[in-house]
Short mmCIF file of C-alpha atoms and ligand atoms in Angstrom, two decimals:
data_model
loop_
_atom_site.label_atom_id
_atom_site.label_comp_id
_atom_site.label_asym_id
_atom_site.label_seq_id
_atom_site.Cartn_x
_atom_site.Cartn_y
_atom_site.Cartn_z
CA MET A 1283 14.84 8.50 -27.10
CA VAL A 1284 14.59 10.64 -24.32
CA THR A 1285 14.30 8.37 -20.87
CA PRO A 1286 11.12 9.31 -18.89
CA PRO A 1287 11.99 9.85 -14.63
CA PRO A 1288 11.74 6.76 -12.50
CA VAL A 1289 8.13 7.86 -11.26
CA VAL A 1290 6.19 4.89 -10.16
CA PRO A 1291 2.61 5.49 -10.66
CA LEU A 1292 3.66 7.26 -14.70
CA PRO A 1293 2.43 10.49 -14.21
CA SER A 1294 0.15 11.83 -16.10
CA SER A 1295 3.19 14.35 -17.74
CA ALA A 1296 6.46 14.21 -17.07
CA GLU A 1297 9.86 15.69 -19.33
CA ARG A 1298 12.83 16.21 -18.14
CA SER A 1299 13.97 19.64 -18.59
CA PRO A 1300 17.21 20.59 -20.24
CA GLY A 1301 19.16 22.53 -18.12
CA ALA A 1302 21.00 21.58 -14.30
CA ALA A 1303 19.40 19.39 -11.87
CA PHE A 1304 19.50 20.91 -8.27
CA ARG A 1305 22.06 19.87 -5.91
CA LEU A 1306 20.31 19.66 -2.84
CA SER A 1307 22.97 20.27 1.16
CA ASP A 1308 21.70 20.87 4.30
CA ALA A 1309 21.93 24.71 2.92
CA ALA A 1310 18.45 24.31 1.28
CA ALA A 1311 16.06 26.53 2.69
CA LEU A 1312 12.27 24.54 2.93
CA SER A 1313 8.72 26.36 2.75
CA GLY A 1314 5.53 26.33 2.86
CA ASP A 1315 3.62 23.37 4.06
CA PRO A 1316 4.74 22.01 7.09
CA SER A 1317 3.36 19.08 6.53
CA ALA A 1318 4.45 18.21 3.41
CA ALA A 1319 7.97 19.84 4.16
CA ALA A 1320 7.67 17.16 8.02
CA ALA A 1321 6.74 14.13 4.86
CA LEU A 1322 9.55 15.76 2.58
CA ARG A 1323 12.12 15.24 5.22
CA ARG A 1324 10.88 11.60 7.04
CA ILE A 1325 11.76 11.02 2.62
CA LEU A 1326 15.12 12.36 2.92
CA ARG A 1327 15.96 11.37 6.57
CA ALA A 1328 16.12 6.95 5.16
CA VAL A 1329 17.60 7.70 2.08
CA GLY A 1330 19.78 9.55 3.84
CA ALA A 1331 20.14 12.91 2.48
CA PRO A 1332 20.68 15.99 3.53
CA ILE A 1333 16.82 17.38 4.88
CA GLY A 1334 18.07 21.48 4.65
CA HIS A 1335 16.64 24.45 7.00
CA ASP A 1336 13.19 26.34 6.77
CA ALA A 1337 13.18 29.12 4.83
CA ASP A 1338 12.82 32.12 6.78
CA GLY A 1339 9.39 33.38 5.99
CA THR A 1340 10.69 33.93 2.52
CA THR A 1341 10.20 31.19 -0.38
CA GLY A 1342 12.73 28.82 -0.26
CA ASP A 1343 14.37 26.20 -2.50
CA ILE A 1344 12.11 24.09 -1.98
CA ASP A 1345 8.96 25.58 -1.65
CA LEU A 1346 5.39 23.01 -0.74
CA VAL A 1347 2.21 24.54 -1.46
CA VAL A 1348 -1.95 24.37 -1.93
CA ASP A 1349 -2.65 26.58 -4.46
CA GLY A 1350 -6.08 25.60 -4.50
CA SER A 1351 -5.66 25.21 -8.68
CA GLY A 1352 -6.85 21.64 -10.24
CA ALA A 1353 -7.32 18.25 -10.16
CA PRO A 1354 -8.57 16.46 -6.30
CA GLU A 1355 -5.48 15.16 -5.36
CA SER A 1356 -3.34 16.75 -9.23
CA TYR A 1357 -0.31 17.88 -8.13
CA ARG A 1358 2.36 20.19 -10.53
CA LEU A 1359 6.21 19.73 -10.46
CA VAL A 1360 8.54 22.39 -11.79
CA ALA A 1361 12.78 21.52 -10.49
CA ASP A 1362 15.28 23.65 -11.90
CA ALA A 1363 19.00 24.60 -10.86
CA ASP A 1364 17.62 27.51 -8.45
CA GLY A 1365 15.14 25.04 -6.69
CA VAL A 1366 11.67 22.99 -6.50
CA ARG A 1367 8.41 24.30 -6.49
CA ILE A 1368 5.52 21.78 -5.37
CA ALA A 1369 1.77 23.06 -5.74
CA GLY A 1370 -0.58 20.68 -4.66
CA ALA A 1371 -4.20 20.87 -6.18
CA ASP A 1372 -5.15 20.36 -1.63
CA ALA A 1373 -3.63 18.79 0.99
CA ALA A 1374 -3.02 15.22 -0.38
CA GLY A 1375 -2.36 16.77 -3.92
CA LEU A 1376 0.67 17.91 -2.21
CA PHE A 1377 1.60 14.31 -0.47
CA TYR A 1378 1.45 12.74 -4.12
CA GLY A 1379 3.86 15.88 -5.23
CA VAL A 1380 5.96 15.35 -2.28
CA GLN A 1381 6.13 11.15 -3.30
CA THR A 1382 7.16 12.00 -6.60
CA LEU A 1383 9.46 14.32 -5.26
CA GLY A 1384 11.17 11.40 -2.96
CA GLN A 1385 11.67 9.23 -6.21
CA LEU A 1386 13.44 11.94 -8.88
CA LEU A 1387 16.54 12.65 -5.83
CA THR A 1388 19.52 10.49 -6.80
CA ARG A 1389 23.36 9.65 -5.42
CA ASP A 1390 25.58 11.11 -7.49
CA ASP A 1391 29.09 9.04 -7.51
CA ASP A 1392 30.40 12.05 -6.22
CA GLY A 1393 27.42 11.74 -3.10
CA ALA A 1394 26.24 15.02 -4.21
CA TRP A 1395 22.66 15.04 -4.29
CA ARG A 1396 20.74 15.32 -7.45
CA ILE A 1397 16.31 16.07 -8.54
CA PRO A 1398 16.70 16.49 -11.99
CA ALA A 1399 15.61 19.23 -14.24
CA VAL A 1400 11.90 17.91 -14.86
CA ARG A 1401 8.01 19.43 -15.70
CA VAL A 1402 5.36 16.96 -13.51
CA GLY A 1403 1.63 17.43 -14.31
CA ASP A 1404 -0.32 15.40 -12.73
CA ALA A 1405 -3.14 13.94 -11.17
CA PRO A 1406 -5.02 10.42 -10.50
CA ARG A 1407 -6.98 8.33 -12.78
CA PHE A 1408 -9.06 6.48 -9.80
CA ALA A 1409 -10.67 8.26 -7.60
CA TYR A 1410 -10.79 5.51 -5.24
CA ARG A 1411 -6.50 4.10 -5.21
CA GLY A 1412 -6.62 0.82 -2.65
CA VAL A 1413 -4.63 -2.26 -0.56
CA MET A 1414 -6.89 -4.70 1.60
CA LEU A 1415 -4.42 -5.90 4.74
CA ASP A 1416 -5.53 -9.71 5.93
CA VAL A 1417 -5.51 -9.39 9.42
CA ALA A 1418 -8.07 -12.69 9.82
CA ARG A 1419 -6.25 -15.74 8.67
CA HIS A 1420 -2.75 -14.36 10.79
CA PHE A 1421 -3.01 -11.49 12.24
CA HIS A 1422 -0.43 -8.48 11.44
CA PRO A 1423 -0.28 -5.64 14.63
CA VAL A 1424 0.03 -1.45 14.10
CA ALA A 1425 2.87 -1.24 13.61
CA THR A 1426 2.52 -3.83 10.51
CA VAL A 1427 -0.64 -2.16 8.75
CA GLU A 1428 1.71 1.39 9.35
CA ALA A 1429 4.49 0.23 7.54
CA TYR A 1430 1.85 -0.92 5.55
CA ILE A 1431 0.85 1.99 5.31
CA ASP A 1432 3.83 4.39 4.34
CA ARG A 1433 4.82 1.99 1.75
CA ALA A 1434 1.09 2.00 -0.32
CA ALA A 1435 0.62 5.90 0.74
CA ALA A 1436 4.46 6.43 -1.20
CA LEU A 1437 3.45 4.85 -4.07
CA LYS A 1438 -0.72 7.44 -4.20
CA PHE A 1439 -2.63 4.12 -2.59
CA ASN A 1440 -5.35 6.15 -0.84
CA VAL A 1441 -7.73 3.80 0.94
CA LEU A 1442 -6.58 0.80 3.45
CA HIS A 1443 -9.17 -2.13 2.75
CA LEU A 1444 -8.84 -4.23 6.47
CA HIS A 1445 -9.91 -7.90 6.46
CA LEU A 1446 -11.13 -8.16 10.49
CA SER A 1447 -12.56 -11.19 10.37
CA ASP A 1448 -13.17 -14.59 9.16
CA ASP A 1449 -13.19 -18.07 9.76
CA GLN A 1450 -10.06 -18.13 11.61
CA GLY A 1451 -10.09 -15.49 13.64
CA TRP A 1452 -12.75 -11.97 14.89
CA ARG A 1453 -10.35 -9.47 15.30
CA LEU A 1454 -11.12 -6.21 15.85
CA GLU A 1455 -12.80 -5.24 19.53
CA ILE A 1456 -16.54 -4.88 19.05
CA PRO A 1457 -17.90 -2.68 22.67
CA SER A 1458 -21.10 -4.48 21.75
CA ARG A 1459 -20.75 -8.20 21.54
CA PRO A 1460 -17.22 -8.22 23.58
CA LEU A 1461 -17.19 -12.06 23.37
CA LEU A 1462 -16.25 -12.16 19.57
CA THR A 1463 -12.78 -10.92 20.78
CA GLU A 1464 -12.26 -12.28 23.67
CA ARG A 1465 -12.98 -15.83 22.14
CA ALA A 1466 -12.33 -15.23 19.10
CA SER A 1467 -9.65 -13.42 18.56
CA GLY A 1468 -6.37 -16.33 19.64
CA SER A 1469 -6.23 -18.78 17.25
CA SER A 1470 -4.88 -18.39 12.85
CA VAL A 1471 -3.58 -20.57 9.54
CA GLY A 1472 -1.79 -22.80 10.96
CA GLY A 1473 -1.25 -22.87 14.63
CA ASP A 1474 0.74 -19.08 14.27
CA GLY A 1475 -1.44 -17.83 17.76
CA GLY A 1476 -3.89 -15.23 16.49
CA GLY A 1477 -4.02 -10.95 18.61
CA PHE A 1478 -7.04 -8.14 17.62
CA PHE A 1479 -7.41 -4.25 17.76
CA THR A 1480 -8.28 -3.06 19.97
CA GLN A 1481 -11.02 0.05 19.75
CA ASP A 1482 -7.75 2.32 20.02
CA ASP A 1483 -5.37 0.52 19.22
CA TYR A 1484 -7.94 0.50 15.33
CA ARG A 1485 -8.46 4.59 15.78
CA ARG A 1486 -4.63 4.94 15.71
CA ILE A 1487 -4.85 2.67 12.56
CA VAL A 1488 -7.27 5.56 11.13
CA ALA A 1489 -5.60 8.39 12.34
CA TYR A 1490 -2.02 6.76 10.77
CA ALA A 1491 -3.49 6.10 7.48
CA ALA A 1492 -5.51 9.98 7.56
CA ALA A 1493 -1.80 11.69 8.09
CA ARG A 1494 -1.01 10.33 4.48
CA HIS A 1495 -3.72 10.69 2.59
CA MET A 1496 -5.34 7.13 2.82
CA THR A 1497 -8.81 5.94 4.17
CA VAL A 1498 -9.49 3.02 5.79
CA VAL A 1499 -12.53 0.86 5.32
CA PRO A 1500 -13.24 -2.03 6.47
CA GLU A 1501 -14.23 -5.66 6.71
CA ILE A 1502 -16.63 -7.74 7.78
CA ASP A 1503 -17.52 -10.12 6.41
CA LEU A 1504 -20.68 -11.99 5.56
CA PRO A 1505 -23.04 -14.30 6.42
CA GLY A 1506 -20.29 -16.23 4.92
CA HIS A 1507 -15.77 -16.69 6.39
CA THR A 1508 -18.08 -15.92 9.69
CA HIS A 1509 -17.53 -19.50 11.24
CA ALA A 1510 -15.55 -17.14 14.59
CA VAL A 1511 -18.60 -15.92 14.87
CA SER A 1512 -18.85 -19.70 16.32
CA LEU A 1513 -16.95 -19.94 19.10
CA ALA A 1514 -18.74 -16.18 20.22
CA TYR A 1515 -22.11 -17.25 20.24
CA PRO A 1516 -22.65 -20.01 18.50
CA GLU A 1517 -26.39 -19.21 18.94
CA LEU A 1518 -26.00 -16.78 16.13
CA ALA A 1519 -24.78 -19.51 13.19
CA GLU A 1520 -24.92 -22.62 11.57
CA GLN A 1521 -22.47 -26.15 11.52
CA PRO A 1522 -20.10 -25.09 9.25
CA VAL A 1523 -20.69 -27.06 5.54
CA LEU A 1524 -18.45 -30.02 4.48
CA SER A 1525 -17.68 -29.80 1.24
CA ASP A 1526 -15.43 -32.07 -1.14
CA HIS A 1527 -13.03 -28.75 -1.45
CA VAL A 1528 -13.34 -28.56 2.16
CA ARG A 1529 -12.03 -32.38 1.78
CA ASP A 1530 -9.76 -31.34 -0.34
CA THR A 1531 -7.46 -29.08 1.79
CA VAL A 1532 -7.57 -30.70 4.70
CA ARG A 1533 -6.03 -32.69 2.63
CA VAL A 1534 -3.74 -30.99 0.86
CA PHE A 1535 -2.50 -27.42 3.26
CA GLY A 1536 -4.11 -29.80 6.21
CA GLY A 1537 -5.21 -28.19 9.55
CA GLY A 1538 -8.29 -30.39 10.14
CA LEU A 1539 -12.47 -30.01 9.43
CA PRO A 1540 -14.07 -27.36 10.80
CA GLN A 1541 -16.06 -27.83 13.94
CA HIS A 1542 -19.20 -25.73 15.76
CA GLY A 1543 -17.60 -23.40 18.40
CA GLU A 1544 -14.10 -24.37 17.83
CA PRO A 1545 -10.55 -22.10 16.59
CA TYR A 1546 -10.92 -23.05 13.13
CA GLU A 1547 -6.85 -23.54 11.79
CA GLY A 1548 -6.77 -24.35 7.84
CA MET A 1549 -7.16 -22.65 5.18
CA ALA A 1550 -10.75 -24.37 3.70
CA VAL A 1551 -13.08 -21.37 2.55
CA GLY A 1552 -17.11 -21.71 2.03
CA PHE A 1553 -18.54 -23.88 4.46
CA SER A 1554 -19.42 -20.63 7.53
CA SER A 1555 -22.54 -19.30 7.79
CA LEU A 1556 -24.01 -16.67 9.89
CA ARG A 1557 -27.95 -17.87 10.92
CA ILE A 1558 -30.05 -16.53 8.03
CA ARG A 1559 -33.02 -16.11 8.94
CA GLU A 1560 -33.09 -15.56 12.44
CA GLU A 1561 -33.86 -12.68 13.87
CA GLU A 1562 -31.29 -12.67 16.21
CA THR A 1563 -28.79 -12.11 13.32
CA TYR A 1564 -30.06 -8.60 12.83
CA ALA A 1565 -29.52 -7.61 15.75
CA PHE A 1566 -25.75 -8.81 16.30
CA LEU A 1567 -25.26 -7.55 12.82
CA GLU A 1568 -26.52 -3.53 13.75
CA ASP A 1569 -24.30 -4.12 16.60
CA VAL A 1570 -21.61 -4.63 14.96
CA LEU A 1571 -21.99 -3.06 11.98
CA SER A 1572 -23.04 0.50 14.34
CA ASP A 1573 -19.93 0.05 16.03
CA VAL A 1574 -17.07 -0.81 12.72
CA ALA A 1575 -19.42 2.54 11.58
CA SER A 1576 -18.73 4.22 14.58
CA LEU A 1577 -14.81 4.00 13.31
CA THR A 1578 -15.10 4.84 10.72
CA PRO A 1579 -14.35 8.44 9.45
CA GLY A 1580 -14.25 7.37 5.24
CA PRO A 1581 -17.85 6.42 3.98
CA TYR A 1582 -17.90 3.22 3.15
CA LEU A 1583 -18.30 -0.44 4.86
CA HIS A 1584 -17.49 -3.34 3.35
CA VAL A 1585 -19.47 -6.34 3.78
CA GLY A 1586 -17.83 -9.13 1.75
CA GLY A 1587 -19.79 -12.13 1.04
CA ASP A 1588 -18.04 -13.61 -1.30
CA GLU A 1589 -17.88 -17.36 -0.46
CA ALA A 1590 -21.18 -18.26 0.99
CA LEU A 1591 -20.84 -22.01 -1.42
CA GLY A 1592 -22.76 -23.83 1.87
CA THR A 1593 -25.98 -21.11 1.49
CA SER A 1594 -28.99 -20.87 -0.75
CA ALA A 1595 -28.69 -18.39 -2.72
CA GLU A 1596 -32.47 -17.17 -1.75
CA ASP A 1597 -31.32 -17.42 1.94
CA PHE A 1598 -27.53 -15.79 0.29
CA SER A 1599 -29.58 -12.65 -0.84
CA TYR A 1600 -31.61 -12.08 1.91
CA ALA A 1601 -28.35 -11.81 4.20
CA MET A 1602 -26.42 -9.44 1.29
CA ALA A 1603 -30.00 -7.81 1.15
CA ARG A 1604 -29.70 -6.84 5.06
CA ALA A 1605 -26.67 -6.28 5.67
CA THR A 1606 -26.71 -2.93 3.10
CA GLU A 1607 -29.62 -2.05 4.46
CA ILE A 1608 -28.19 -1.98 8.31
CA VAL A 1609 -24.71 0.11 6.45
CA THR A 1610 -27.04 3.16 4.92
CA GLY A 1611 -28.81 3.41 7.44
CA LEU A 1612 -26.16 3.14 9.28
CA GLY A 1613 -24.91 6.38 6.62
CA LYS A 1614 -21.74 4.71 5.19
CA THR A 1615 -21.55 3.42 1.13
CA PRO A 1616 -21.77 -0.52 1.82
CA VAL A 1617 -19.16 -2.13 -0.56
CA THR A 1618 -19.44 -6.30 -1.00
CA TRP A 1619 -17.78 -9.11 -3.18
CA HIS A 1620 -19.03 -9.48 -6.61
CA GLU A 1621 -20.79 -12.91 -5.63
CA ALA A 1622 -23.88 -10.35 -4.24
CA GLY A 1623 -24.13 -8.03 -7.12
CA ALA A 1624 -26.87 -12.01 -7.04
CA ALA A 1625 -28.83 -9.67 -4.69
CA PRO A 1626 -32.10 -8.43 -6.61
CA GLY A 1627 -32.35 -6.61 -2.58
CA LEU A 1628 -28.94 -5.01 -2.40
CA ALA A 1629 -28.56 -1.84 -1.33
CA ALA A 1630 -28.76 0.77 -3.80
CA GLY A 1631 -25.04 1.87 -5.10
CA THR A 1632 -23.63 -0.01 -3.91
CA ILE A 1633 -19.83 -1.10 -5.13
CA GLY A 1634 -19.50 -4.10 -6.58
CA GLN A 1635 -15.89 -5.55 -5.80
CA TYR A 1636 -14.58 -8.06 -8.84
CA TRP A 1637 -11.87 -10.07 -7.82
CA GLY A 1638 -12.65 -12.64 -10.56
CA PHE A 1639 -10.08 -13.00 -14.10
CA VAL A 1640 -8.71 -10.26 -16.25
CA THR A 1641 -10.88 -11.89 -18.86
CA PRO A 1642 -13.91 -13.50 -16.19
CA THR A 1643 -15.61 -16.37 -16.19
CA ASP A 1644 -18.51 -18.17 -15.06
CA GLY A 1645 -21.36 -15.11 -14.95
CA MET A 1646 -18.95 -13.12 -12.63
CA ASP A 1647 -18.95 -10.32 -15.22
CA ASP A 1648 -22.91 -11.07 -15.48
CA LYS A 1649 -24.02 -10.43 -11.67
CA THR A 1650 -20.51 -6.99 -11.36
CA ARG A 1651 -22.17 -5.55 -13.97
CA ALA A 1652 -25.90 -5.51 -11.56
CA PHE A 1653 -24.03 -3.31 -9.20
CA VAL A 1654 -23.73 -0.44 -12.10
CA ALA A 1655 -27.63 -1.38 -12.83
CA ARG A 1656 -28.28 -0.12 -8.89
CA GLY A 1657 -26.98 2.55 -9.86
CA GLY A 1658 -23.59 1.76 -8.07
CA ARG A 1659 -20.10 1.26 -9.02
CA VAL A 1660 -17.06 -1.39 -9.07
CA VAL A 1661 -13.27 -1.69 -7.37
CA LEU A 1662 -11.48 -3.96 -9.64
CA SER A 1663 -8.68 -6.19 -7.78
CA PRO A 1664 -8.31 -8.97 -10.64
CA ALA A 1665 -7.21 -11.62 -8.66
CA ASP A 1666 -5.22 -12.61 -11.92
CA ALA A 1667 -3.24 -9.87 -12.08
CA ILE A 1668 -3.17 -7.73 -8.19
CA TYR A 1669 -4.44 -10.04 -5.49
CA LEU A 1670 0.22 -9.64 -4.29
CA ASP A 1671 -1.25 -12.88 -2.46
CA MET A 1672 -0.47 -15.60 -5.50
CA LYS A 1673 3.26 -16.51 -6.01
CA PRO A 1674 5.69 -14.14 -8.23
CA SER A 1675 7.28 -17.90 -9.62
CA GLU A 1676 5.82 -20.84 -8.96
CA ASP A 1677 8.93 -22.32 -6.97
CA PHE A 1678 8.53 -19.50 -3.73
CA PRO A 1679 8.66 -20.16 -0.74
CA ILE A 1680 4.96 -18.34 0.21
CA GLY A 1681 2.23 -17.71 -1.32
CA LEU A 1682 -0.22 -19.49 -3.16
CA THR A 1683 -1.16 -20.42 -6.75
CA TRP A 1684 -4.71 -20.91 -7.26
CA ALA A 1685 -5.08 -17.77 -9.31
CA ARG A 1686 -3.99 -19.44 -13.41
CA GLY A 1687 -0.70 -20.12 -11.64
CA ALA A 1688 2.59 -17.79 -10.13
CA THR A 1689 1.45 -14.21 -11.57
CA SER A 1690 4.92 -12.94 -12.88
CA LEU A 1691 5.04 -9.13 -12.35
CA GLU A 1692 4.09 -7.94 -16.24
CA ARG A 1693 1.48 -10.07 -16.33
CA ALA A 1694 0.64 -8.20 -12.45
CA TYR A 1695 1.15 -5.13 -14.69
CA SER A 1696 -0.03 -5.97 -18.41
CA TRP A 1697 -4.20 -5.39 -17.65
CA GLU A 1698 -6.33 -2.27 -18.88
CA PRO A 1699 -9.21 -2.08 -16.02
CA ALA A 1700 -11.71 -0.32 -18.22
CA GLU A 1701 -11.28 -3.86 -19.84
CA VAL A 1702 -11.81 -6.42 -17.73
CA VAL A 1703 -15.34 -6.60 -17.40
CA GLY A 1704 -17.55 -5.76 -20.78
CA GLY A 1705 -20.34 -2.75 -19.44
CA VAL A 1706 -18.60 -1.84 -16.81
CA GLY A 1707 -16.26 1.04 -18.08
CA GLU A 1708 -14.40 4.34 -16.99
CA GLU A 1709 -16.67 5.97 -15.63
CA ASN A 1710 -18.42 3.27 -13.55
CA ILE A 1711 -15.20 1.60 -11.89
CA LEU A 1712 -14.81 4.30 -8.69
CA GLY A 1713 -11.04 2.05 -8.36
CA VAL A 1714 -8.72 -0.64 -8.64
CA GLU A 1715 -7.61 -2.55 -4.97
CA ALA A 1716 -4.57 -5.46 -5.41
CA PRO A 1717 -5.67 -7.62 -1.49
CA LEU A 1718 -2.80 -9.51 0.18
CA TRP A 1719 -4.98 -12.30 1.71
CA THR A 1720 -2.28 -13.91 4.09
CA GLU A 1721 -3.22 -17.04 4.58
CA THR A 1722 0.58 -17.88 3.99
CA VAL A 1723 1.91 -15.20 5.27
CA ARG A 1724 3.08 -14.53 8.76
CA ASP A 1725 4.53 -11.49 9.72
CA LEU A 1726 5.46 -7.44 7.30
CA ALA A 1727 9.02 -9.87 6.39
CA ASP A 1728 5.97 -11.34 4.03
CA ILE A 1729 3.78 -9.14 3.40
CA ASP A 1730 7.24 -7.26 1.58
CA ALA A 1731 8.68 -10.34 -0.40
CA LEU A 1732 4.80 -11.24 -1.71
CA ALA A 1733 3.64 -7.37 -2.05
CA PHE A 1734 6.95 -6.43 -3.85
CA PRO A 1735 7.56 -4.80 -6.51
CA ARG A 1736 3.76 -6.33 -8.33
CA ILE A 1737 2.97 -4.15 -5.44
CA ALA A 1738 3.75 -1.00 -8.05
CA ALA A 1739 2.05 -2.12 -10.87
CA ALA A 1740 -0.84 -2.12 -9.30
CA ALA A 1741 -0.57 1.54 -8.29
CA GLU A 1742 0.25 2.14 -12.16
CA ALA A 1743 -2.88 0.66 -13.12
CA ALA A 1744 -4.90 2.57 -10.56
CA TRP A 1745 -3.07 6.15 -10.72
CA SER A 1746 -1.61 6.68 -13.93
CA PRO A 1747 -2.85 7.23 -17.67
CA ARG A 1748 -4.81 3.67 -19.56
CA THR A 1749 -2.67 1.54 -21.00
CA GLY A 1750 -2.85 3.02 -25.00
CA SER A 1751 -2.84 6.95 -23.85
CA HIS A 1752 0.80 7.43 -22.56
CA PRO A 1753 3.30 6.24 -25.17
CA ASP A 1754 5.47 5.21 -21.50
CA ARG A 1755 2.68 3.38 -19.57
CA THR A 1756 4.09 0.03 -20.82
CA TRP A 1757 5.46 -2.66 -19.66
CA ASP A 1758 9.25 -2.02 -21.24
CA SER A 1759 9.69 1.37 -19.21
CA PHE A 1760 7.43 -0.38 -15.82
CA ARG A 1761 10.21 -2.58 -15.90
CA ASP A 1762 12.35 0.35 -15.38
CA ARG A 1763 11.52 2.62 -13.63
CA ALA A 1764 10.59 0.07 -10.95
CA ALA A 1765 13.40 -1.79 -11.35
CA ALA A 1766 15.29 2.65 -10.54
CA LEU A 1767 12.43 2.66 -6.88
CA VAL A 1768 14.63 -0.25 -5.66
CA PRO A 1769 17.52 1.93 -3.60
CA LEU A 1770 14.48 3.50 -2.10
CA TRP A 1771 11.96 0.81 -1.65
CA ARG A 1772 15.20 -0.45 0.12
CA SER A 1773 14.85 2.68 2.57
CA GLN A 1774 11.53 1.91 3.41
CA GLY A 1775 13.11 -1.45 4.97
CA VAL A 1776 11.77 -3.59 2.63
CA THR A 1777 13.93 -6.10 2.84
CA THR A 1778 13.07 -8.66 0.70
CA ALA A 1779 14.12 -10.82 -2.61
CA ALA A 1780 11.61 -9.71 -4.70
CA ALA A 1781 12.24 -5.74 -3.70
CA GLU A 1782 15.64 -6.46 -4.41
CA ALA A 1783 14.94 -8.20 -7.87
CA GLY A 1784 13.56 -5.07 -8.99
CA GLY A 1785 12.03 -5.40 -11.71
CA SER A 1786 13.31 -8.38 -13.25
CA ARG A 1787 10.72 -10.39 -12.19
C1 ACM B 2298 -12.45 -13.68 -2.13
O1 ACM B 2298 -11.30 -13.83 -2.42
N1 ACM B 2298 -12.89 -14.21 -1.24
C2 ACM B 2298 -12.74 -12.11 -2.10
#
């Protein structure tokens, strides 16, 4: 059997060719697109490989071009002893070809850097390939977000969803409502302090992501997950609803009971709500969402809608209809968690993000189908597969276990997007997103420890051909290909035990 080149996510086609590898040295001339050459040099520098030199106006040994042919984000890569050529359909496709080249690079026992003779033809399965970072439960500064962007872009993700507000803190400066960050950004889970992004910080993140072909999707979670608002605008927030779940969570994890207008540093969910029948609430949302939209070049604005557990179905529907109407009025496409599918007045075309299990429970599939019935599409984030904050093994020091216990790498890999929600098939799926909630996640080392290597399984679900349609789209092949990437991940600064275990989990 021919071993496939160790590329993750699996390309549409990748074949080893007969003949010798390309030997990379400082004598190698690079030609073509300067930003693709810069992206390649970042990889070469990080792994310690020779970075070559610019070709003098002719076609070099490594030629990186955008040729306009093929599907969006697609590329073709051909390598042999004479050189390497990558042709992208567009700049993103060329960038992804460069990422593949980085994964193909090997250092032989004789110390030489080589790229094996291969032919790769590749295009993404889904247009939306996301990672989500929760900067509300614990704040993560710009440098950490940029590091996570680099890790994700190298796996061909093109969306960074930022969960910017929650019960524990408000993380984005809103010029029209300055009290949000003045009064509600100083706390986090466990009393670890807070923080927020200034408008300039946020613009930097958006620009850094764009340079790596990633779009930022900001989330302001509504109408629940809004306790932080009660610190800044107490008149807009209901009293906390102290359910059995809230009391049980306090018993197990501590953190005390939430109190109106006081910072909340526990891990309970579902107790907070904006005042849904007050018109002032919608003036507030107009202000907040307008300011967020003005920082957002991308098409999507996420307005949450999950776990409004103390809110009546009528009030929840009313709030989500109003919130999604504001978003469409701002020229953006709303995204919500799947619960909002139950709201009859949700704006047409709203994207639904499914966060139930791989086998849906409790009518979550009905709510998800409702988005399709209203002309929207679905982003799949099955929690028992690709919630990266679940523990990878029961004894892992950080992470949670509510999504059917620990999530092994094999479980993160072994699901098929088109088979999760009945009636939501290929054409109804906008994409796949791997969220990382940060109740137990304090810094980049924690992010890496939970994300790697399972983020690679999510990348394959988002990018690669569907399961069963390609001989290497299998757990056995993925395990070997992911394990081969560990040195590259280390060169990116991923130094955790999870990365070192590679594909063995
Ligand atoms: C969620 O995990 N509450 C979307």
